[in-house]
Coordinates of N, CA and C in Angstrom, one line a residue:
X11 N 123.9 106.7 83.6 CA 123.1 105.8 84.5 C 122.9 106.8 85.6
X12 N 121.8 107.3 86.0 CA 121.5 108.0 87.4 C 120.3 107.2 88.4
X13 N 121.0 106.9 89.5 CA 120.0 106.4 90.5 C 119.6 107.4 91.4
X14 N 118.4 107.8 91.3 CA 117.6 108.6 92.2 C 118.3 110.0 92.2
X15 N 118.2 110.7 91.1 CA 119.1 112.0 91.2 C 118.2 113.0 91.8
X16 N 116.8 112.9 92.2 CA 116.3 113.9 92.9 C 115.9 113.6 94.3
X17 N 116.7 112.5 94.8 CA 116.6 112.2 96.4 C 117.3 113.7 97.0
X18 N 116.4 114.1 98.2 CA 117.0 115.1 99.1 C 116.9 116.4 98.6
X19 N 116.2 116.4 97.4 CA 116.2 117.8 96.5 C 114.5 118.5 97.0
X20 N 114.8 119.9 97.1 CA 113.4 120.4 97.0 C 112.8 120.4 95.5
X21 N 111.9 121.0 95.8 CA 110.9 120.9 94.4 C 111.6 121.8 93.1
X22 N 111.9 122.9 93.5 CA 112.5 123.6 92.4 C 113.9 123.0 92.0
X23 N 114.8 122.4 92.9 CA 115.8 121.6 92.5 C 115.6 120.3 91.7
X24 N 114.6 119.4 92.0 CA 113.9 118.3 91.4 C 113.6 118.7 89.8
X25 N 113.2 119.8 89.7 CA 112.6 120.5 88.3 C 113.9 120.6 87.6
X26 N 114.8 121.3 88.2 CA 116.2 121.5 87.4 C 117.1 120.3 87.5
X27 N 116.8 119.4 88.1 CA 117.5 118.2 87.9 C 116.9 117.6 86.6
X28 N 115.5 117.5 86.7 CA 115.0 116.7 85.4 C 115.1 117.5 84.3
X29 N 115.3 118.8 84.2 CA 115.8 119.5 83.1 C 117.0 119.2 82.6
X30 N 118.0 119.2 83.2 CA 119.3 118.8 83.1 C 119.5 117.6 82.6
X31 N 118.5 116.5 83.3 CA 118.5 115.0 82.4 C 118.1 115.1 81.0
X32 N 117.0 116.0 81.0 CA 116.2 116.0 79.3 C 117.8 116.5 78.4
X33 N 118.3 117.6 79.0 CA 119.4 118.3 78.4 C 120.6 117.1 77.6
X34 N 120.7 116.2 78.5 CA 121.8 115.1 78.3 C 121.3 114.3 77.4
X35 N 120.2 114.2 76.6 CA 119.6 113.5 75.8 C 119.8 114.0 74.5
X36 N 120.5 113.0 73.7 CA 120.7 113.3 72.1 C 120.3 112.2 71.2
X37 N 120.3 112.4 70.0 CA 120.0 111.2 69.0 C 121.1 110.1 68.9
X38 N 122.4 110.3 69.9 CA 123.3 109.5 69.7 C 123.6 108.7 71.3
X39 N 122.7 109.5 72.3 CA 123.1 109.0 73.7 C 121.7 108.4 74.4
X40 N 122.0 107.8 75.3 CA 120.8 107.4 76.1 C 121.2 107.8 77.4
X41 N 120.1 108.3 78.4 CA 120.3 108.5 79.6 C 119.2 107.5 80.4
X42 N 119.7 106.6 81.5 CA 119.1 105.7 82.3 C 118.8 106.3 83.6
X43 N 117.6 106.5 84.1 CA 117.5 107.1 85.2 C 116.3 106.1 86.1
X44 N 117.2 105.9 87.2 CA 116.2 105.2 88.4 C 115.6 106.0 89.2
X45 N 114.4 106.2 89.4 CA 113.7 107.4 90.0 C 112.3 106.7 90.6
X46 N 111.9 107.4 91.9 CA 110.8 107.1 92.7 C 109.7 108.1 92.4
X47 N 110.2 109.4 92.1 CA 109.4 110.3 92.0 C 108.8 110.4 90.8
X48 N 107.5 110.2 90.7 CA 106.7 110.0 89.5 C 106.6 111.6 88.7
X49 N 106.5 112.6 89.4 CA 106.5 113.8 88.8 C 107.9 114.0 88.0
X50 N 109.0 113.9 88.5 CA 110.2 113.7 88.0 C 110.3 112.7 86.7
X51 N 109.9 111.4 86.8 CA 109.7 110.7 86.0 C 109.0 111.2 84.6
X52 N 108.0 111.6 84.9 CA 107.1 112.2 83.9 C 107.8 113.4 83.1
X53 N 108.3 114.2 83.8 CA 108.7 115.3 82.9 C 110.2 114.8 82.3
X54 N 111.0 113.8 82.6 CA 112.3 113.6 82.1 C 112.2 112.3 81.4
X55 N 111.2 111.6 81.0 CA 111.3 110.3 80.3 C 110.7 110.2 79.0
X56 N 111.2 109.3 78.2 CA 110.4 109.3 76.9 C 109.8 107.7 76.9
X57 N 110.4 106.9 77.7 CA 110.2 105.6 77.9 C 110.3 105.1 79.3
X58 N 109.6 104.2 79.6 CA 109.6 103.5 81.1 C 109.6 102.3 81.3
X59 N 110.5 101.6 82.2 CA 110.6 100.3 82.5 C 110.2 100.2 83.8
X60 N 109.5 99.2 84.3 CA 109.1 99.0 85.7 C 110.1 97.7 86.3
X61 N 110.6 98.0 87.3 CA 111.2 96.7 88.0 C 110.5 96.0 89.2
X62 N 110.3 95.0 89.3 CA 110.0 94.1 90.4 C 110.6 92.9 90.5
X63 N 110.4 92.5 91.9 CA 110.9 91.3 92.2 C 110.9 90.9 93.8
X64 N 111.7 90.0 94.2 CA 112.0 89.9 95.4 C 113.5 90.0 95.8
X65 N 114.0 90.7 96.9 CA 115.3 90.8 97.1 C 116.0 89.5 97.5
X66 N 117.2 89.4 96.6 CA 118.0 88.2 97.0 C 117.4 86.9 96.2
X67 N 116.2 87.0 95.5 CA 115.6 85.8 94.9 C 115.7 85.9 93.3
X68 N 115.1 86.9 92.9 CA 114.9 87.4 91.5 C 114.5 88.9 91.1
X69 N 114.7 89.2 89.9 CA 114.5 90.7 89.6 C 114.2 90.5 88.2
X70 N 113.1 91.5 88.1 CA 112.6 91.5 86.4 C 112.4 92.9 86.2
X71 N 113.0 93.0 84.8 CA 112.9 94.8 84.3 C 111.9 94.2 83.0
X72 N 110.9 95.2 83.1 CA 109.9 95.0 81.6 C 110.5 95.5 80.5
X73 N 109.9 95.5 79.5 CA 110.1 95.9 78.3 C 109.9 97.4 78.3
X74 N 110.3 98.4 77.5 CA 110.2 99.6 77.5 C 108.9 99.9 77.1
X75 N 108.0 100.9 77.8 CA 106.6 101.2 77.2 C 106.8 103.0 77.2
X76 N 105.7 103.3 76.7 CA 105.5 104.7 76.7 C 105.3 105.3 78.3
X77 N 105.5 106.5 78.4 CA 105.5 107.2 79.6 C 104.0 106.8 80.2
X78 N 103.0 107.2 79.4 CA 101.4 107.0 80.0 C 101.3 105.5 80.4
X79 N 101.7 104.7 79.5 CA 101.4 103.3 79.8 C 102.3 102.6 80.9
X80 N 103.4 103.1 81.0 CA 104.3 102.7 82.1 C 103.6 103.2 83.2
X81 N 103.5 104.6 83.6 CA 102.7 104.9 84.6 C 101.3 104.2 84.8
X82 N 100.5 103.8 84.0 CA 99.5 103.1 84.5 C 99.8 101.7 84.8
X83 N 100.8 101.2 84.3 CA 101.2 99.6 84.6 C 101.6 99.6 86.1
X84 N 102.3 100.7 86.3 CA 102.8 100.9 87.9 C 101.7 101.1 88.8
X85 N 100.7 102.2 88.3 CA 99.6 102.4 89.5 C 98.5 101.2 89.5
X86 N 98.4 100.5 88.5 CA 97.7 99.2 88.5 C 98.3 98.2 89.1
X87 N 99.7 98.2 89.1 CA 100.2 96.9 89.7 C 100.1 95.5 89.1
X88 N 99.9 95.8 87.6 CA 99.7 94.8 86.8 C 100.3 94.9 85.4
X89 N 101.0 94.2 85.0 CA 101.8 94.1 83.6 C 100.9 93.3 82.5
X90 N 100.3 94.1 81.7 CA 99.7 93.1 81.0 C 100.1 92.4 79.9
X91 N 101.5 92.8 79.3 CA 102.2 92.0 78.4 C 102.9 90.9 79.0
X92 N 102.8 90.8 80.3 CA 103.7 89.7 80.9 C 102.6 88.9 82.0
X93 N 101.2 89.5 81.6 CA 100.3 89.1 82.5 C 100.8 88.7 84.0
X94 N 101.3 89.9 84.5 CA 102.0 89.5 85.8 C 101.5 90.7 86.8
X95 N 100.9 90.1 87.9 CA 100.5 91.2 89.1 C 101.7 91.2 90.1
X96 N 102.3 92.4 90.3 CA 103.2 92.5 91.4 C 102.6 93.2 92.6
X97 N 101.4 93.9 92.5 CA 101.0 94.2 93.8 C 99.4 94.0 93.8
X98 N 99.1 93.6 95.1 CA 97.5 93.4 95.0 C 96.7 94.5 94.7
X99 N 96.8 95.8 95.5 CA 95.8 97.1 95.3 C 96.6 97.8 94.3
X100 N 95.6 98.6 93.6 CA 96.0 99.6 92.8 C 96.2 101.0 93.6
X101 N 97.0 101.7 93.0 CA 97.3 102.9 93.6 C 96.6 103.8 92.9
X102 N 96.0 105.1 93.6 CA 94.8 106.2 93.1 C 95.3 107.3 93.9
X103 N 95.4 108.2 93.1 CA 95.3 109.5 93.8 C 94.1 110.4 93.7
X104 N 92.9 109.7 93.3 CA 91.5 110.0 93.2 C 91.3 110.0 94.5
X105 N 91.5 111.2 95.7 CA 90.8 111.2 97.0 C 89.4 111.1 97.3
X106 N 88.4 111.6 96.4 CA 87.0 111.4 96.5 C 86.7 109.6 96.6
X107 N 87.3 109.0 95.7 CA 87.2 107.4 95.4 C 87.7 106.9 96.7
X108 N 88.7 107.2 97.0 CA 89.2 106.5 98.2 C 88.5 106.8 99.4
X109 N 87.9 108.2 99.7 CA 87.0 108.4 100.8 C 85.7 107.3 100.6
X110 N 84.9 107.4 99.4 CA 83.9 106.6 99.4 C 84.4 105.2 99.7
X111 N 85.5 104.4 99.4 CA 85.7 103.3 99.8 C 85.9 103.1 101.1
X112 N 86.4 103.8 101.8 CA 86.7 103.9 103.4 C 85.5 103.9 104.1
X113 N 84.4 104.7 103.5 CA 83.0 104.8 104.1 C 82.2 103.5 103.8
X114 N 82.5 102.8 102.6 CA 81.9 101.8 102.5 C 82.3 100.5 103.2
X115 N 83.7 100.4 103.5 CA 84.1 99.6 104.5 C 83.7 99.8 105.9
X116 N 83.6 100.9 106.3 CA 83.7 101.2 108.0 C 82.1 101.3 108.3
X117 N 81.3 101.6 107.2 CA 79.9 102.2 107.5 C 79.6 103.5 108.1
X118 N 78.4 103.6 108.4 CA 78.3 105.2 109.2 C 79.1 105.2 110.6
X119 N 79.4 106.0 111.1 CA 80.0 106.1 112.2 C 78.9 106.1 113.3
X120 N 79.1 105.5 114.3 CA 78.4 105.5 115.5 C 79.1 105.4 116.8
X121 N 78.2 106.5 117.7 CA 78.8 106.6 118.8 C 78.0 106.4 120.0
X122 N 78.4 105.8 121.1 CA 77.8 105.3 122.2 C 76.9 106.6 123.0
X123 N 75.9 106.0 123.7 CA 75.0 107.1 124.3 C 76.1 107.5 125.7
X124 N 76.1 108.9 125.7 CA 76.9 109.2 127.0 C 75.9 110.3 128.0
X125 N 76.3 110.4 129.0 CA 75.9 111.4 129.9 C 76.7 112.2 130.7
X126 N 76.3 113.3 130.5 CA 77.3 114.5 131.3 C 76.5 115.2 132.6
X127 N 77.2 115.4 133.4 CA 76.4 116.2 134.6 C 77.0 117.6 134.7
X128 N 76.1 118.6 134.8 CA 76.8 119.9 135.0 C 76.0 120.3 136.1
X129 N 76.6 121.1 137.0 CA 76.0 121.8 138.1 C 75.2 120.9 138.7
X130 N 75.1 119.8 139.1 CA 74.1 119.0 139.6 C 73.0 118.8 138.9
X131 N 72.9 118.9 137.6 CA 71.7 118.4 136.8 C 72.3 117.5 135.9
X132 N 71.1 116.7 135.7 CA 71.9 115.4 134.6 C 71.1 115.7 133.4
X133 N 71.9 115.9 132.3 CA 71.6 116.1 130.9 C 72.2 115.4 129.9
X134 N 71.3 114.7 129.2 CA 71.7 113.6 128.0 C 72.0 114.1 126.8

């Protein structure tokens, strides 16, 4: 079991750590990794379980799912198999969609009128 093996590593070291984790797997061994870096998880995982809960109250581990399904479950904040929402908002890495949402919420940018005086002349 490895708890956040890529913490405090640079990109090259993270890839090397993920490669070493893959090398540890065999037909007779399992490697359990707790990790927050999605790139490392994607590279080093065959199955994903999501963990959620409230500290000191309860904790739940989902059943194993494929990497793609597990990532989508985490990003959506919703576990279909358990009909459980653990986060209100979806996480998205599509910047263009996020910008469109911000513009919709805030509307057009408006600036108040202003006057600037230069060399004793008044220009607006």
